[in-house]
Amino acid sequence: MDGRRILTIFGTRPEAIKLFPLIHLLDRDDRFESCVCVSAQHRGMLDQVLDIAGIEPHHDLDLMTDGQSLDELTARALTGIGRVLDREKPDWVVVQGDTTTVLAGALAAYYRKIAVCHVEAGLRSGDIYQPWPEEVNRRTVGTFAKLHCAPTQTSADALLRENIAPASVHVTGNTVIDALKWVTQQIDDRPELAAGLSDLEQRFAAKRIIGVTSHRRENFGEGMQGIAKAIRRLASRGDVAFIFPVHLNPNVRAVMNAELEGLDNVALIEPLDYPHFAKLLDISHIMLTDSGGVQEEAPALGKPVLVMRETTERPEGVAAGTARLVGTDAETIVRETERLLDDPAAYAAMARAHNPFGDGNSAQRICDLLAHAS
């Protein structure tokens, strides 16, 4: 008997990172015929992950164009993915998270009455504009997905409060921990994969490194200005250095370059591929971020996370003590960062807190659910 035909759809670097452990398992499992479609919502950064993970998509829509609006992207993704679905006729579509690709992929499947498995289901901030548009994307998919793979019990409870059928909700852990374990093993076996940070490690050897990522749409403008000013003030300390892979979006680059370029202990660098980003997490003392994934990844390596957002759809980290919300006010970011730098007990409390996001076996749980779901 032929295996279940699974079409996995994704388009951004974070989706690729969180889905490649599952794709690896699907490819090796006789219970499935696995097919991959990418929208290339993040072209360059997506390709880096595909390369290191050894994944060759069966379909590459290459949808991005300069200045494309969200509605244009959504329309092109919906029709492009629809054509792929009509050709492949899968039994299940797998999507992950909350991007425009996720919304379009799941919606195209729903229009054809194809079952949808939503990986990392149930995350909720409670504010439809933070993160924007991701909060509405994932809420929408949650209304019609057939299999909800919640990373934590908190996420599962959020789905149950929305009257999702309990039998369709499963706590699987987050596949990002599977991916991080895989890539750190790859780096151990082949150190050259992350050797590109060696010069910065040597340059900042006498300082505590603070890693930074920032790209959220809701922080464009005043929020980015606050983040940049906080980093500039903190950089006046002699005992710290910043490594900041600056997002390609000009709303981020213009602000950070204007405020931070030329500071001796601030390295504004190009976006990192996945092995180098894992290495940055490993060598950092603290992570400052407005990213979702970093809130999950950094605690797995014992690194405190200060979340430069007003809300988070990952409250488990805040509750567990691995992350703290600090917003984008410069005063608050400086105060909370210096608290961790100057108070060893406060730092240890966050660094040693239990990471609630998974044990590295999430992809296998999802694989088994797909094999048995009716």
Coordinates of C-alpha atoms in Angstrom, one line a residue:
M1 CA 0.0 0.0 0.0
D2 CA 1.3 3.5 -0.9
G3 CA 2.1 5.7 2.1
R4 CA 0.2 8.8 3.0
R5 CA 1.1 11.7 0.7
I6 CA 2.3 14.7 2.7
L7 CA 2.9 18.1 1.2
T8 CA 5.0 20.4 3.5
I9 CA 4.7 24.0 2.6
F10 CA 6.9 26.8 4.0
G11 CA 8.6 30.0 2.8
T12 CA 10.8 31.6 5.4
R13 CA 14.0 30.8 7.3
P14 CA 12.3 30.2 10.7
E15 CA 9.7 27.8 9.1
A16 CA 12.5 25.9 7.3
I17 CA 14.5 25.6 10.6
K18 CA 11.4 24.2 12.4
L19 CA 10.3 21.9 9.6
F20 CA 13.5 20.3 8.4
P21 CA 13.7 17.8 11.3
L22 CA 10.1 16.7 10.4
I23 CA 10.9 16.5 6.6
H24 CA 14.0 14.4 7.4
L25 CA 11.8 11.9 9.2
L26 CA 9.0 11.9 6.6
D27 CA 11.6 11.2 3.9
R28 CA 12.9 8.1 5.8
D29 CA 9.6 6.7 6.9
D30 CA 7.9 4.1 4.6
R31 CA 4.5 5.3 5.9
F32 CA 4.7 8.4 3.9
E33 CA 5.4 9.9 0.5
S34 CA 6.9 13.3 1.2
C35 CA 6.8 16.3 -1.0
V36 CA 8.1 19.9 -0.3
C37 CA 6.8 23.2 -1.7
V38 CA 8.5 26.5 -0.8
S39 CA 7.1 30.0 -1.5
A40 CA 10.6 31.6 -1.0
Q41 CA 9.0 34.4 1.1
H42 CA 12.6 34.7 2.4
R43 CA 14.8 33.9 -0.6
G44 CA 18.4 34.1 0.5
M45 CA 17.9 33.2 4.2
L46 CA 15.6 30.3 3.2
D47 CA 18.2 28.9 0.8
Q48 CA 20.8 28.8 3.5
V49 CA 18.7 26.5 5.6
L50 CA 17.7 24.3 2.7
D51 CA 21.4 23.9 1.9
I52 CA 22.6 23.0 5.4
A53 CA 19.7 20.7 5.9
G54 CA 20.1 19.0 2.5
I55 CA 16.5 19.6 1.4
E56 CA 15.7 20.1 -2.3
P57 CA 12.1 21.4 -2.8
H58 CA 9.9 19.7 -5.3
H59 CA 8.2 23.0 -6.0
D60 CA 9.8 26.5 -5.6
L61 CA 7.4 29.4 -6.2
D62 CA 10.0 32.2 -5.8
L63 CA 7.2 34.6 -5.0
M64 CA 9.0 37.7 -3.7
T65 CA 9.3 40.9 -5.7
D66 CA 10.5 44.4 -4.6
G67 CA 8.0 46.5 -2.7
Q68 CA 5.4 43.7 -2.7
S69 CA 2.4 44.4 -0.4
L70 CA 1.0 41.8 2.0
D71 CA -2.2 41.4 0.0
E72 CA -0.2 41.0 -3.2
L73 CA 2.0 38.4 -1.6
T74 CA -1.0 36.6 -0.1
A75 CA -2.8 36.5 -3.4
R76 CA 0.2 35.1 -5.3
A77 CA 1.0 32.5 -2.6
L78 CA -2.6 31.4 -2.6
T79 CA -2.9 30.8 -6.3
G80 CA 0.6 29.4 -6.6
I81 CA 0.2 26.9 -3.9
G82 CA -3.2 26.1 -5.2
R83 CA -1.7 25.0 -8.5
V84 CA 0.8 22.8 -6.6
L85 CA -2.0 21.2 -4.6
D86 CA -4.0 20.4 -7.8
R87 CA -0.9 18.7 -9.2
E88 CA 0.3 16.8 -6.1
K89 CA -3.2 15.9 -4.6
P90 CA -1.8 15.3 -1.1
D91 CA -3.6 13.6 1.7
W92 CA -2.2 16.1 4.2
V93 CA -0.7 19.6 4.0
V94 CA 1.7 20.5 6.8
V95 CA 2.4 24.2 7.7
Q96 CA 4.3 25.7 10.5
G97 CA 3.7 28.8 12.5
D98 CA 2.2 32.1 11.4
T99 CA 3.6 33.5 8.2
T100 CA 1.8 34.7 5.1
T101 CA 2.9 31.4 3.4
V102 CA 1.2 29.5 6.3
L103 CA -2.0 31.3 5.9
A104 CA -2.1 30.9 2.1
G105 CA -1.0 27.3 2.2
A106 CA -3.5 26.3 4.7
L107 CA -6.3 28.2 3.0
A108 CA -5.6 26.7 -0.4
A109 CA -5.7 23.3 1.2
Y110 CA -9.0 24.1 2.9
Y111 CA -10.5 25.2 -0.4
R112 CA -9.8 21.7 -1.7
K113 CA -10.9 19.9 1.5
I114 CA -7.4 18.7 2.1
A115 CA -6.5 18.0 5.8
V116 CA -4.1 20.6 7.4
C117 CA -1.6 19.8 10.1
H118 CA -0.5 23.0 11.9
V119 CA 2.9 22.7 13.5
E120 CA 3.5 25.1 16.4
A121 CA -0.3 25.7 16.8
G122 CA -2.0 27.6 19.6
L123 CA 0.5 30.5 20.1
R124 CA -1.5 33.6 21.1
S125 CA -0.4 37.1 22.2
G126 CA -4.0 38.3 22.6
D127 CA -3.4 41.4 20.4
I128 CA -4.1 41.2 16.7
Y129 CA -1.5 43.8 15.9
Q130 CA 1.3 42.3 18.0
P131 CA 2.8 40.4 16.2
W132 CA 1.3 41.8 13.0
P133 CA 0.1 40.1 10.8
E134 CA 1.2 36.8 12.4
E135 CA -1.3 36.8 15.2
V136 CA -4.3 36.8 12.8
N137 CA -2.6 34.3 10.4
R138 CA -2.3 31.7 13.1
R139 CA -5.7 32.3 14.6
T140 CA -7.2 31.9 11.2
V141 CA -5.4 28.6 10.5
G142 CA -6.5 27.4 13.9
T143 CA -10.2 27.6 13.0
F144 CA -9.9 24.8 10.3
A145 CA -6.7 22.8 10.8
K146 CA -7.5 19.1 11.4
L147 CA -4.4 18.4 13.5
H148 CA -3.0 20.9 15.9
C149 CA 0.6 20.2 17.1
A150 CA 0.9 22.5 20.1
P151 CA 4.5 23.1 21.4
T152 CA 3.4 23.4 25.0
Q153 CA 0.4 22.8 27.3
T154 CA -0.2 26.6 27.4
S155 CA -0.6 26.6 23.6
A156 CA -2.9 23.6 23.8
D157 CA -5.0 25.3 26.4
A158 CA -5.4 28.3 24.2
L159 CA -6.8 26.2 21.4
L160 CA -9.2 24.4 23.8
R161 CA -10.5 27.8 25.0
E162 CA -11.3 28.5 21.3
N163 CA -13.5 25.4 21.2
I164 CA -11.1 23.4 19.0
A165 CA -12.0 19.7 19.2
P166 CA -9.8 18.2 22.0
A167 CA -9.1 15.1 20.1
S168 CA -7.3 17.2 17.4
V169 CA -5.0 19.0 19.8
H170 CA -1.7 17.4 20.8
V171 CA 1.3 18.7 22.9
T172 CA 4.3 17.7 20.9
G173 CA 7.0 20.2 22.0
N174 CA 8.6 22.6 19.6
T175 CA 10.6 21.2 16.7
V176 CA 13.1 24.2 17.0
I177 CA 14.8 22.2 19.8
D178 CA 15.1 19.2 17.5
A179 CA 16.7 21.5 14.9
L180 CA 19.1 23.2 17.4
K181 CA 20.3 19.8 18.7
W182 CA 20.9 18.6 15.1
V183 CA 22.8 21.7 14.1
T184 CA 25.0 21.9 17.2
Q185 CA 26.0 18.3 16.6
Q186 CA 26.8 19.2 13.0
I187 CA 29.0 22.1 14.3
D188 CA 30.8 19.8 16.8
D189 CA 31.5 17.3 13.9
R190 CA 32.5 20.1 11.4
P191 CA 33.6 23.3 13.2
E192 CA 34.2 25.0 9.9
L193 CA 30.4 25.3 9.5
A194 CA 30.4 28.2 12.0
A195 CA 34.0 29.4 11.7
G196 CA 32.9 32.7 10.3
L197 CA 32.5 34.2 13.8
S198 CA 36.0 33.3 15.0
D199 CA 37.4 36.7 14.3
L200 CA 34.7 38.4 16.4
E201 CA 35.1 35.9 19.1
Q202 CA 38.8 36.7 19.3
R203 CA 38.2 40.5 19.0
F204 CA 35.7 40.4 21.9
A205 CA 37.5 37.7 23.9
A206 CA 37.8 39.9 27.0
K207 CA 34.1 41.1 26.9
R208 CA 30.7 39.5 27.6
I209 CA 29.0 39.2 24.2
I210 CA 25.4 40.3 23.8
G211 CA 23.6 38.9 20.8
V212 CA 20.9 41.0 19.1
T213 CA 18.2 40.3 16.6
S214 CA 15.4 42.8 15.6
H215 CA 13.1 42.7 12.7
R216 CA 9.4 42.9 13.9
R217 CA 7.1 45.1 11.8
E218 CA 5.4 46.5 14.8
N219 CA 8.7 47.8 16.0
F220 CA 9.5 49.8 12.8
G221 CA 9.9 53.5 13.5
E222 CA 9.9 54.5 17.2
G223 CA 10.5 51.0 18.5
M224 CA 13.6 50.5 16.4
Q225 CA 14.9 53.9 17.5
G226 CA 14.5 52.9 21.2
I227 CA 16.3 49.6 20.6
A228 CA 19.2 51.4 18.8
K229 CA 19.5 54.0 21.6
A230 CA 19.6 51.3 24.3
I231 CA 22.4 49.4 22.5
R232 CA 24.4 52.6 22.1
R233 CA 24.1 53.4 25.8
L234 CA 25.0 49.9 26.8
A235 CA 28.0 49.9 24.4
S236 CA 29.5 52.7 26.5
R237 CA 30.4 50.0 29.1
G238 CA 33.8 48.6 28.7
D239 CA 32.9 45.0 29.7
V240 CA 30.4 44.2 26.9
A241 CA 30.3 43.8 23.1
F242 CA 27.4 43.4 20.7
I243 CA 27.1 41.1 17.7
F244 CA 24.1 42.2 15.7
P245 CA 23.2 40.4 12.5
V246 CA 21.2 43.2 10.9
H247 CA 18.0 42.2 9.1
L248 CA 17.9 43.1 5.4
N249 CA 14.7 45.2 5.8
P250 CA 15.7 48.9 5.3
N251 CA 13.4 49.9 8.1
V252 CA 15.9 48.1 10.4
R253 CA 19.1 48.8 8.6
A254 CA 18.7 52.6 8.2
V255 CA 18.1 53.0 12.0
M256 CA 20.8 50.7 13.2
N257 CA 23.5 52.0 10.8
A258 CA 22.7 55.6 11.7
E259 CA 22.9 55.0 15.5
L260 CA 25.5 52.2 15.9
E261 CA 27.9 52.2 13.0
G262 CA 31.5 52.9 14.0
L263 CA 31.2 51.9 17.6
D264 CA 34.3 49.7 18.5
N265 CA 32.4 47.1 20.5
V266 CA 29.3 46.8 18.2
A267 CA 29.6 44.5 15.3
L268 CA 26.8 45.1 12.7
I269 CA 27.1 42.1 10.5
E270 CA 25.1 40.5 7.7
P271 CA 22.4 38.0 8.5
L272 CA 23.8 34.7 9.6
D273 CA 23.2 31.3 8.2
Y274 CA 21.7 28.7 10.6
P275 CA 25.0 27.2 11.9
H276 CA 26.5 30.6 12.5
F277 CA 23.4 31.8 14.3
A278 CA 23.5 28.7 16.5
K279 CA 27.1 29.6 17.3
L280 CA 26.1 33.2 18.1
L281 CA 23.6 31.8 20.7
D282 CA 26.3 29.6 22.1
I283 CA 28.9 32.4 22.6
S284 CA 26.5 35.1 23.8
H285 CA 26.0 35.9 27.5
I286 CA 22.6 37.5 26.9
M287 CA 20.2 37.7 23.9
L288 CA 18.3 40.8 23.1
T289 CA 15.6 40.0 20.6
D290 CA 12.1 40.7 19.2
S291 CA 12.1 37.3 17.5
G292 CA 9.9 34.5 18.5
G293 CA 12.3 31.6 17.8
V294 CA 15.1 33.0 19.9
Q295 CA 12.8 32.9 22.9
E296 CA 12.7 29.1 22.4
E297 CA 16.3 28.5 21.2
A298 CA 18.5 30.5 23.6
P299 CA 17.1 28.9 26.8
A300 CA 18.0 25.5 25.4
L301 CA 21.6 26.7 25.6
G302 CA 21.2 28.4 29.0
K303 CA 21.1 32.0 27.7
P304 CA 18.7 34.6 29.2
V305 CA 16.5 36.3 26.7
L306 CA 15.3 39.9 27.0
V307 CA 12.3 40.3 24.6
M308 CA 12.0 43.7 23.1
R309 CA 8.3 43.6 22.5
E310 CA 5.2 44.6 24.5
T311 CA 3.6 41.2 24.3
T312 CA 4.7 37.7 23.5
E313 CA 2.8 34.7 22.1
R314 CA 5.3 32.6 24.1
P315 CA 4.4 33.3 27.7
E316 CA 5.8 30.0 28.8
G317 CA 9.3 31.4 28.7
V318 CA 8.3 34.4 30.8
A319 CA 6.5 32.1 33.3
A320 CA 9.5 29.7 33.4
G321 CA 11.9 32.6 34.0
T322 CA 14.0 32.0 30.8
A323 CA 12.7 35.2 29.2
R324 CA 11.6 38.7 30.3
L325 CA 9.5 41.2 28.4
V326 CA 11.3 44.6 28.2
G327 CA 9.5 46.4 25.4
T328 CA 11.3 49.0 23.2
D329 CA 11.8 51.8 25.7
A330 CA 15.5 52.5 25.8
E331 CA 15.5 53.1 29.6
T332 CA 13.9 49.7 30.3
I333 CA 16.2 47.8 28.0
V334 CA 19.3 49.3 29.5
R335 CA 18.0 48.7 33.1
E336 CA 17.1 45.1 32.5
T337 CA 20.3 44.3 30.6
E338 CA 22.5 45.9 33.3
R339 CA 20.6 44.0 36.0
L340 CA 21.7 40.7 34.3
L341 CA 25.2 42.0 33.8
D342 CA 25.7 43.3 37.3
D343 CA 23.7 40.8 39.4
P344 CA 25.1 37.3 39.2
A345 CA 22.1 35.9 41.1
A346 CA 19.6 37.5 38.7
Y347 CA 21.6 36.1 35.7
A348 CA 21.8 32.6 37.2
A349 CA 18.1 32.5 37.9
M350 CA 17.4 33.0 34.2
A351 CA 20.2 30.9 32.8
R352 CA 19.4 27.9 34.9
A353 CA 15.6 28.0 34.5
H354 CA 14.0 25.1 32.8
N355 CA 13.3 25.5 29.1
P356 CA 9.6 24.7 28.5
F357 CA 9.7 24.3 24.8
G358 CA 10.8 20.8 24.1
D359 CA 13.1 17.8 24.5
G360 CA 14.3 17.3 20.9
N361 CA 11.8 14.6 20.0
S362 CA 9.0 16.8 18.7
A363 CA 9.3 15.9 15.0
Q364 CA 8.9 12.2 15.8
R365 CA 5.8 12.8 17.7
I366 CA 4.3 14.8 14.8
C367 CA 5.3 12.1 12.3
D368 CA 3.5 9.5 14.4
L369 CA 0.4 11.7 14.6
L370 CA 0.3 12.1 10.9
A371 CA 0.6 8.3 10.4
H372 CA -2.4 7.6 12.6
A373 CA -4.7 10.6 12.2
S374 CA -8.0 9.9 10.5

